[in-house]
mmCIF file of C-alpha atoms in Angstrom:
data_model
loop_
_atom_site.group_PDB
_atom_site.id
_atom_site.type_symbol
_atom_site.label_atom_id
_atom_site.label_comp_id
_atom_site.label_asym_id
_atom_site.label_seq_id
_atom_site.Cartn_x
_atom_site.Cartn_y
_atom_site.Cartn_z
ATOM 1 C CA ALA A 30 10.961 14.683 -6.586
ATOM 2 C CA GLN A 31 9.648 11.340 -6.604
ATOM 3 C CA LYS A 32 10.334 9.177 -3.638
ATOM 4 C CA ILE A 33 9.540 6.673 -5.314
ATOM 5 C CA THR A 34 9.771 6.147 -9.205
ATOM 6 C CA GLN A 35 7.901 3.060 -11.536
ATOM 7 C CA THR A 36 8.866 3.950 -14.990
ATOM 8 C CA GLN A 37 6.983 0.766 -16.788
ATOM 9 C CA PRO A 38 3.885 1.834 -16.967
ATOM 10 C CA GLY A 39 2.658 -1.827 -18.259
ATOM 11 C CA MET A 40 5.213 -4.861 -18.846
ATOM 12 C CA PHE A 41 3.926 -7.805 -21.323
ATOM 13 C CA VAL A 42 5.589 -11.495 -20.414
ATOM 14 C CA GLN A 43 5.944 -14.683 -21.444
ATOM 15 C CA GLU A 44 4.212 -17.180 -19.521
ATOM 16 C CA LYS A 45 7.057 -19.468 -18.272
ATOM 17 C CA GLU A 46 9.547 -16.665 -18.203
ATOM 18 C CA ALA A 47 10.887 -14.341 -15.750
ATOM 19 C CA VAL A 48 10.242 -10.760 -16.053
ATOM 20 C CA THR A 49 11.860 -7.739 -14.120
ATOM 21 C CA LEU A 50 9.615 -4.754 -12.777
ATOM 22 C CA ASP A 51 11.643 -1.700 -12.005
ATOM 23 C CA CYS A 52 11.549 0.849 -9.277
ATOM 24 C CA THR A 53 14.722 3.383 -8.187
ATOM 25 C CA TYR A 54 13.770 5.194 -4.959
ATOM 26 C CA ASP A 55 15.213 8.683 -3.265
ATOM 27 C CA THR A 56 16.087 8.890 0.211
ATOM 28 C CA SER A 57 18.376 10.931 2.655
ATOM 29 C CA ASP A 58 18.085 8.451 5.551
ATOM 30 C CA PRO A 59 20.345 5.567 6.204
ATOM 31 C CA SER A 60 17.870 3.605 7.239
ATOM 32 C CA TYR A 61 15.090 2.664 4.890
ATOM 33 C CA GLY A 62 12.948 -0.655 3.973
ATOM 34 C CA LEU A 63 11.652 -1.587 0.587
ATOM 35 C CA PHE A 64 8.708 -3.576 -0.080
ATOM 36 C CA TRP A 65 6.985 -4.542 -3.284
ATOM 37 C CA TYR A 66 3.329 -5.327 -3.251
ATOM 38 C CA LYS A 67 0.551 -6.252 -5.676
ATOM 39 C CA GLN A 68 -2.803 -5.883 -6.732
ATOM 40 C CA PRO A 69 -4.959 -8.272 -8.518
ATOM 41 C CA SER A 70 -8.476 -6.448 -10.010
ATOM 42 C CA SER A 71 -10.235 -7.748 -6.611
ATOM 43 C CA GLY A 72 -8.221 -4.491 -5.378
ATOM 44 C CA GLU A 73 -6.521 -6.411 -2.335
ATOM 45 C CA MET A 74 -2.817 -5.096 -1.625
ATOM 46 C CA ILE A 75 -0.205 -8.453 -1.185
ATOM 47 C CA PHE A 76 2.947 -8.569 0.457
ATOM 48 C CA LEU A 77 5.480 -10.138 -1.882
ATOM 49 C CA ILE A 78 8.980 -9.243 -0.631
ATOM 50 C CA TYR A 79 10.780 -6.849 2.015
ATOM 51 C CA GLN A 80 14.649 -5.620 1.531
ATOM 52 C CA GLY A 81 16.204 -3.505 4.355
ATOM 53 C CA SER A 82 18.793 -0.682 3.339
ATOM 54 C CA TYR A 83 21.368 -2.443 5.833
ATOM 55 C CA ASP A 84 20.466 -6.173 4.553
ATOM 56 C CA GLN A 85 23.532 -7.616 3.013
ATOM 57 C CA GLN A 86 21.335 -10.302 0.794
ATOM 58 C CA ASN A 87 18.989 -9.744 -1.718
ATOM 59 C CA ALA A 88 15.329 -10.427 -0.583
ATOM 60 C CA THR A 89 14.278 -13.733 -2.101
ATOM 61 C CA GLU A 90 10.355 -15.121 -1.574
ATOM 62 C CA GLY A 91 9.647 -18.568 -3.963
ATOM 63 C CA ARG A 92 9.813 -17.152 -7.376
ATOM 64 C CA TYR A 93 10.356 -13.174 -6.235
ATOM 65 C CA SER A 94 13.727 -11.388 -5.757
ATOM 66 C CA LEU A 95 14.881 -7.984 -5.205
ATOM 67 C CA ASN A 96 18.079 -7.143 -7.161
ATOM 68 C CA PHE A 97 18.227 -4.219 -4.688
ATOM 69 C CA GLN A 98 21.891 -1.689 -6.148
ATOM 70 C CA LYS A 99 22.084 0.523 -3.527
ATOM 71 C CA ALA A 100 24.455 2.330 -4.910
ATOM 72 C CA ARG A 101 22.157 2.959 -7.853
ATOM 73 C CA LYS A 102 19.179 3.500 -5.495
ATOM 74 C CA SER A 103 17.000 0.720 -6.880
ATOM 75 C CA ALA A 104 15.131 -2.261 -6.216
ATOM 76 C CA ASN A 105 13.472 -4.318 -9.529
ATOM 77 C CA LEU A 106 11.277 -7.271 -8.600
ATOM 78 C CA VAL A 107 12.834 -10.183 -10.341
ATOM 79 C CA ILE A 108 9.648 -12.907 -10.874
ATOM 80 C CA SER A 109 10.713 -15.745 -12.511
ATOM 81 C CA ALA A 110 8.627 -18.573 -14.421
ATOM 82 C CA SER A 111 6.338 -16.247 -15.071
ATOM 83 C CA GLN A 112 2.281 -17.736 -14.494
ATOM 84 C CA LEU A 113 -1.108 -16.346 -16.011
ATOM 85 C CA GLY A 114 -2.613 -15.497 -12.194
ATOM 86 C CA ASP A 115 0.853 -13.097 -11.864
ATOM 87 C CA SER A 116 -1.021 -10.921 -14.263
ATOM 88 C CA ALA A 117 -1.856 -7.657 -11.789
ATOM 89 C CA MET A 118 -0.082 -4.259 -10.532
ATOM 90 C CA TYR A 119 2.496 -4.093 -8.662
ATOM 91 C CA PHE A 120 3.291 -1.328 -6.707
ATOM 92 C CA CYS A 121 7.105 -0.567 -5.075
ATOM 93 C CA ALA A 122 7.267 1.496 -1.515
ATOM 94 C CA MET A 123 9.091 2.677 0.719
ATOM 95 C CA ARG A 124 9.139 3.318 4.259
ATOM 96 C CA GLU A 125 11.662 5.401 5.944
ATOM 97 C CA GLY A 126 12.929 5.035 9.081
ATOM 98 C CA ASN A 127 12.963 1.971 11.496
ATOM 99 C CA ASN A 128 9.850 3.233 13.255
ATOM 100 C CA ALA A 129 6.799 1.000 13.233
ATOM 101 C CA GLY A 130 4.675 4.282 12.298
ATOM 102 C CA ASN A 131 6.097 5.256 9.547
ATOM 103 C CA MET A 132 4.458 5.718 6.567
ATOM 104 C CA LEU A 133 4.580 4.000 3.307
ATOM 105 C CA THR A 134 5.139 5.663 0.309
ATOM 106 C CA PHE A 135 4.251 3.972 -3.321
ATOM 107 C CA GLY A 136 5.533 4.440 -6.724
ATOM 108 C CA GLY A 137 3.397 4.997 -9.683
ATOM 109 C CA GLY A 138 2.588 1.046 -9.844
ATOM 110 C CA THR A 139 2.939 -1.160 -13.067
ATOM 111 C CA ARG A 140 0.512 -3.822 -14.789
ATOM 112 C CA LEU A 141 1.793 -6.661 -15.497
ATOM 113 C CA MET A 142 0.010 -8.463 -18.119
ATOM 114 C CA VAL A 143 1.589 -12.694 -18.828
ATOM 115 C CA LYS A 144 0.563 -14.042 -21.931
ATOM 116 C CA PRO A 145 -0.258 -17.331 -22.364
ATOM 117 C CA GLY B 5 0.122 -14.119 8.583
ATOM 118 C CA ALA B 6 -1.612 -11.493 10.231
ATOM 119 C CA VAL B 7 -5.294 -9.907 9.034
ATOM 120 C CA VAL B 8 -6.493 -6.745 8.996
ATOM 121 C CA SER B 9 -10.167 -6.544 7.666
ATOM 122 C CA GLN B 10 -12.473 -3.503 6.309
ATOM 123 C CA HIS B 11 -16.524 -2.962 5.992
ATOM 124 C CA PRO B 12 -17.819 -2.740 4.627
ATOM 125 C CA SER B 13 -16.361 -3.779 0.997
ATOM 126 C CA ARG B 14 -18.967 -1.732 -0.929
ATOM 127 C CA VAL B 15 -20.376 1.077 -0.275
ATOM 128 C CA ILE B 16 -22.744 2.749 -2.386
ATOM 129 C CA CYS B 17 -23.950 6.347 -0.473
ATOM 130 C CA LYS B 18 -25.815 9.811 -2.240
ATOM 131 C CA SER B 19 -23.900 12.727 -1.652
ATOM 132 C CA GLY B 20 -23.999 14.407 1.005
ATOM 133 C CA THR B 21 -24.555 11.878 3.450
ATOM 134 C CA SER B 22 -21.499 10.038 5.945
ATOM 135 C CA VAL B 23 -20.147 6.816 5.439
ATOM 136 C CA LYS B 24 -18.196 5.181 8.321
ATOM 137 C CA ILE B 25 -15.040 2.534 7.022
ATOM 138 C CA GLU B 26 -13.945 0.101 9.880
ATOM 139 C CA CYS B 27 -10.048 -1.569 9.777
ATOM 140 C CA ARG B 28 -9.659 -3.858 12.326
ATOM 141 C CA SER B 29 -6.446 -5.664 12.952
ATOM 142 C CA LEU B 30 -7.967 -9.070 13.577
ATOM 143 C CA ASP B 31 -5.151 -11.227 15.195
ATOM 144 C CA PHE B 32 -2.650 -8.674 16.113
ATOM 145 C CA GLN B 33 -2.207 -5.127 18.617
ATOM 146 C CA ALA B 34 -2.002 -2.037 16.100
ATOM 147 C CA THR B 35 -0.839 1.383 17.775
ATOM 148 C CA THR B 36 -0.820 2.701 14.052
ATOM 149 C CA MET B 37 -2.499 2.157 11.118
ATOM 150 C CA PHE B 38 -2.806 4.104 7.920
ATOM 151 C CA TRP B 39 -5.485 5.079 5.702
ATOM 152 C CA TYR B 40 -4.867 5.121 1.925
ATOM 153 C CA ARG B 41 -7.000 6.416 -0.983
ATOM 154 C CA GLN B 42 -6.780 4.696 -4.399
ATOM 155 C CA PHE B 43 -8.480 6.245 -7.244
ATOM 156 C CA PRO B 44 -8.872 3.950 -10.626
ATOM 157 C CA LYS B 45 -5.207 3.095 -12.414
ATOM 158 C CA GLN B 46 -3.565 5.055 -9.865
ATOM 159 C CA SER B 47 -1.439 4.427 -6.997
ATOM 160 C CA LEU B 48 -1.988 4.574 -3.298
ATOM 161 C CA MET B 49 -1.758 7.804 -1.193
ATOM 162 C CA LEU B 50 -1.730 8.352 1.803
ATOM 163 C CA MET B 51 -4.532 10.231 3.522
ATOM 164 C CA ALA B 52 -3.864 10.270 7.321
ATOM 165 C CA THR B 53 -1.813 7.913 9.927
ATOM 166 C CA SER B 54 -4.123 7.245 12.693
ATOM 167 C CA ASN B 55 -2.370 6.876 15.861
ATOM 168 C CA GLU B 56 -4.362 4.791 19.446
ATOM 169 C CA GLY B 57 -5.887 7.438 21.475
ATOM 170 C CA SER B 58 -4.327 10.111 19.907
ATOM 171 C CA LYS B 59 -5.682 12.700 17.036
ATOM 172 C CA ALA B 60 -4.619 11.239 13.468
ATOM 173 C CA THR B 61 -2.031 13.042 11.533
ATOM 174 C CA TYR B 62 -3.680 14.062 7.884
ATOM 175 C CA GLU B 63 -1.263 14.415 4.924
ATOM 176 C CA GLN B 64 -1.507 17.900 3.040
ATOM 177 C CA GLY B 65 -4.146 18.941 1.086
ATOM 178 C CA VAL B 66 -6.605 16.310 2.951
ATOM 179 C CA GLU B 67 -9.283 17.967 5.063
ATOM 180 C CA LYS B 68 -9.571 16.751 8.660
ATOM 181 C CA ASP B 69 -12.726 17.976 9.006
ATOM 182 C CA LYS B 70 -14.224 15.710 5.822
ATOM 183 C CA PHE B 71 -12.439 12.585 6.630
ATOM 184 C CA LEU B 72 -12.824 11.639 10.585
ATOM 185 C CA ILE B 73 -10.292 9.495 11.776
ATOM 186 C CA ASN B 74 -11.127 7.596 15.398
ATOM 187 C CA HIS B 75 -8.681 4.866 16.209
ATOM 188 C CA ALA B 76 -10.530 4.377 19.760
ATOM 189 C CA SER B 77 -8.270 0.515 20.262
ATOM 190 C CA LEU B 78 -5.628 -1.101 19.609
ATOM 191 C CA THR B 79 -6.970 -3.187 17.172
ATOM 192 C CA LEU B 80 -9.855 -0.946 15.297
ATOM 193 C CA SER B 81 -9.697 2.338 13.426
ATOM 194 C CA THR B 82 -12.224 4.126 11.787
ATOM 195 C CA LEU B 83 -12.648 6.550 9.093
ATOM 196 C CA THR B 84 -15.906 9.023 8.401
ATOM 197 C CA VAL B 85 -16.378 10.425 5.250
ATOM 198 C CA THR B 86 -18.745 13.199 5.689
ATOM 199 C CA SER B 87 -20.688 15.128 3.603
ATOM 200 C CA ALA B 88 -19.657 12.967 1.014
ATOM 201 C CA HIS B 89 -19.532 13.875 -2.886
ATOM 202 C CA PRO B 90 -19.830 12.385 -5.783
ATOM 203 C CA GLU B 91 -15.352 12.689 -6.064
ATOM 204 C CA ASP B 92 -14.931 11.307 -2.967
ATOM 205 C CA SER B 93 -15.833 8.282 -4.254
ATOM 206 C CA SER B 94 -12.761 6.135 -4.581
ATOM 207 C CA PHE B 95 -11.043 3.304 -3.743
ATOM 208 C CA TYR B 96 -9.980 3.415 0.784
ATOM 209 C CA ILE B 97 -7.191 0.994 1.710
ATOM 210 C CA CYS B 98 -6.505 0.886 5.142
ATOM 211 C CA SER B 99 -3.318 -0.961 6.623
ATOM 212 C CA ALA B 100 -1.318 -1.272 10.176
ATOM 213 C CA ARG B 101 1.807 -2.671 11.818
ATOM 214 C CA SER B 102 2.156 -5.227 13.998
ATOM 215 C CA TRP B 103 3.643 -3.775 17.176
ATOM 216 C CA GLY B 104 7.099 -4.912 17.558
ATOM 217 C CA GLY B 105 6.728 -7.850 14.199
ATOM 218 C CA GLY B 106 8.326 -7.841 11.279
ATOM 219 C CA ASN B 107 8.345 -4.978 8.811
ATOM 220 C CA GLU B 108 5.594 -6.454 6.802
ATOM 221 C CA GLN B 109 2.903 -3.565 6.432
ATOM 222 C CA PHE B 110 -0.627 -5.371 6.504
ATOM 223 C CA PHE B 111 -3.204 -4.035 4.201
ATOM 224 C CA GLY B 112 -7.087 -4.358 4.389
ATOM 225 C CA PRO B 113 -9.299 -6.048 1.374
ATOM 226 C CA GLY B 114 -10.036 -1.880 1.220
ATOM 227 C CA THR B 115 -13.691 -0.218 0.628
ATOM 228 C CA ARG B 116 -15.055 0.819 -3.248
ATOM 229 C CA LEU B 117 -16.957 3.812 -1.955
ATOM 230 C CA THR B 118 -19.480 5.170 -4.330
ATOM 231 C CA VAL B 119 -20.960 8.736 -4.140
ATOM 232 C CA LEU B 120 -23.960 9.029 -6.360
#
């Protein structure tokens, strides 16, 4: 089974509007971390936001917020007030356990296109 | 935030030659680094986990004799693609997590390999 699933291969959003990118995960490990990365056409991976499995509150970083629903095993990324520069690929990822050496498993990605 | 560099950023080589890609953590020590491969329009797939001072751990299906990994110091890991073939053409990205640091995993800018 897929550990990280992103069901939206592509999304359009109007500039200045909010958009939600879906991510569901599968793990039996009680300790895990969820990440969102942005990958523009240049290829670099840009860290956006992190949510730990034991965090009580949803993570927020500027215009990015993570809608963490533990029971549903979902960790959707919400981008508020979309900007043209937000157009990129977005990847959800999970690290199981809390060891610094644990790898990230990535979802298939969602391509976000912001329309002017 | 912490910086991870990769060199070269782009390389074109002839089939049958070997190519070495360097991954450096510039301002932190990384006992563990990760090597990912990303084919066009696909997600990042973990190739191997590189541990300083010991042998790398390869993911299933990744040939260890073809993709040689050396993590000689706390700030440098190298990936050598031996006897490269056109099907090895891909985007290779390394990442590292600061030992004792936070949850963020820092990615290098990637290396685009084209094998003719």
